[in-house]
Amino acid sequence: MKIGQATIKDIANELGVSSSTVSRALKDYPGISDETKRKVKEVAERLNYRPNAVALSLRKSRSYTIGVIIPEVVHFFFSTVISGIEEVAQARGYNVILSQTNESLDREKSSIDTMLSNQIDGFLVSFSKETTDFDHFEKLLNFGFPIVFFDRSPDLKESISVTVDDYQGAYEATTHLIHQGYTSIAHLKGPSKLKISQNREKGYRDALYNHGIEVNEDFIVECAKGTNEEAYGVAEALLKNPQTKPDAFFASNDMAAVGAMMACKNAGIKVPEEMGIVGFSNWQFCSMIEPSLTSVAQPGYQMGVRSTTLLLDIIEKKIEYDSVKDPIVLNTELLVRKSSVRM
Amino acid sequence: MKIGQATIKDIANELGVSSSTVSRALKDYPGISDETKRKVKEVAERLNYRPNAVALSLRKSRSYTIGVIIPEVVHFFFSTVISGIEEVAQARGYNVILSQTNESLDREKSSIDTMLSNQIDGFLVSFSKETTDFDHFEKLLNFGFPIVFFDRSPDLKESISVTVDDYQGAYEATTHLIHQGYTSIAHLKGPSKLKISQNREKGYRDALYNHGIEVNEDFIVECAKGTNEEAYGVAEALLKNPQTKPDAFFASNDMAAVGAMMACKNAGIKVPEEMGIVGFSNWQFCSMIEPSLTSVAQPGYQMGVRSTTLLLDIIEKKIEYDSVKDPIVLNTELLVRKSSVRM
DNA sequence: TTGTATGCGTTATCAA
DNA sequence: TTGATAACGCATACAA
């Protein structure tokens, strides 16, 4: 009685044929008379028949639904990824079921459980900051259950991931600052546990090293939360002490970069004349603030598209899971704006 | 064979009892010996049993899943709404299946169709800009299918919606500008078709009227896309002509406000001294740009929470659909920053 | 070319 | 206190 949901049976009754005939006619199976096909389709149309996806899922153990596990929706980068995921999924006839973990491991696990009980066909996951142990994923992978990790990739053999070239992005950003004549470059780094943070830090270190600049460990400070308030405090502390006062900031994310910029303004330090600043992610506001913020753009939408395409190809067995040996790494792009260009 | 998915049958076989006994034992039905219950639960635990949600959906015609139809994910306001939706849904044991329409009516319709065939329990929808005819929703409502509209509400009797008090927000914003001594206030309005745009315009008009300021129709310009580029062009055109040059902008969204601000900067007009600017939505960047942007904050997260709570209450028949007579309107808050405060 | 029977995993009804 | 059976909507192996 749901929403005029006619079933195959209804059509069968109406025409006085069996439901298997109807089923076959609707799917253009060979060995069904054109006459029957025509009639069945006509009635189906008239009754506004829509196949019941749930029954199909049960029957086929396939739901044409993929589960997306994401730390936070209210995050520009992640929202662009979701957008890419949605696009591809919809185009290929898949539903997207979304769960945000708020960076909590418990929620990550429970979301995975409920999604599994919903017979989803595969996972797209960016795990939480709390996740350091990957057993819950490994178990699934061992069963051959398709998972594609994006942005944050685990240290697991046999796992497929789509990430951004954090190292390269950080390397270019730092090099850019060096070329602009900044020499005491501080790094506001992200949560140490995340590989993306580690890679960015490494890019920063290598850039300094390769340009003959010694790394000052006092210049590397973690901003775990990634808010501008947090970074403001951190930057302020660095600026206060003449011994640790840098002449540039390379931040692991844009919010932190803005926090540093505010701290500079507040301390009467001119950006970019006396202080260069570069962020990471290229949030929308980068071009809107004054001075506009140089930032490393991450192809979020592309990441969503690539990882979803990959996942669906695996699900549909267009490609073998094991054939994807190397992690997919997307290029970043340094967008140079005012905050890092000396007059 | 899926992911070690043991079924009730497996447990039954293991214990040599019938599957109905197992089913009952697991749900603590009365009339099952404690002994049996214990055994069943033990085996269930050991086999890592998880009920198959798909089979349940088929059996009960309930999926514990709600469908969310949203124009755009990459939009600060909407992403906060999604966050609120997720929060409540997860807490109450529901899945969220998400579809973004990209403001296309066709996609809206097809998403609704596929979600329906997935037996979702209800809809949370913010329809597309293209949607002017609400037949596809009305049909569902007539069947008693639960839908809660958020942010954008249709002109339909018997529809439930959770919106923001756009009129009040716009009224306050405009009044604030007037109190600051701005008199020629232009309005960059949103897509005329949307009620939110209409309400904001009305708030603007009434504020002017109530303060004895005549409305200049040349000052009201539509920015349909809502990008800063578009608004930049519009503002630039207004500023060029001395006859239409305003001394303040009230924009229907923050991006447009930024566009106007850029046009002013480019024309050498000082904000806020010579030009007041107020936006709508309070995007994250408002406090980060220079001068910081006064904006009308919309409680997006709250909107998500309220509308989801409402929908689930209706689905679970905690409240009657018809008992919700009046649309729920959430209050906005004017956040005064530098862009509109004259020294 | 079409129909019958069975099963996907679960629960509700009826019987024992 | 427990078991057998049917049903949710569909697809398919097998029969006719």
PDB file of C-alpha atoms (C1' of nucleotides) in Angstrom, chain A residues 17-18 20-21 24 31 33 36 59, chain C residues 1-9:
ATOM      1  CA  VAL A  17       0.178 -13.926 -16.404  1.00  0.00           C
ATOM      2  CA  SER A  18       2.744 -15.155 -13.942  1.00  0.00           C
ATOM      3  CA  SER A  20       8.088 -14.389 -13.600  1.00  0.00           C
ATOM      4  CA  THR A  21       6.832 -13.473 -17.015  1.00  0.00           C
ATOM      5  CA  ARG A  24      11.373 -11.104 -17.556  1.00  0.00           C
ATOM      6  CA  GLY A  31      12.348 -15.547 -25.118  1.00  0.00           C
ATOM      7  CA  SER A  33       6.980 -12.449 -27.025  1.00  0.00           C
ATOM      8  CA  THR A  36       3.633  -9.740 -23.879  1.00  0.00           C
ATOM      9  CA  ARG A  59      17.858 -11.055  -3.529  1.00  0.00           C
TER      10      ARG A  59
ATOM     11  C1'  DT C   1       7.172 -18.665 -24.900  1.00  0.00           C
ATOM     12  C1'  DT C   2       5.492 -19.147 -20.265  1.00  0.00           C
ATOM     13  C1'  DG C   3       4.680 -21.072 -15.542  1.00  0.00           C
ATOM     14  C1'  DT C   4       6.190 -23.237 -10.978  1.00  0.00           C
ATOM     15  C1'  DA C   5       9.022 -23.406  -7.198  1.00  0.00           C
ATOM     16  C1'  DT C   6      12.571 -21.725  -4.345  1.00  0.00           C
ATOM     17  C1'  DG C   7      15.311 -18.656  -1.730  1.00  0.00           C
ATOM     18  C1'  DC C   8      17.455 -14.054  -0.053  1.00  0.00           C
ATOM     19  C1'  DG C   9      16.893 -13.019   6.095  1.00  0.00           C
TER      20       DG C   9
END
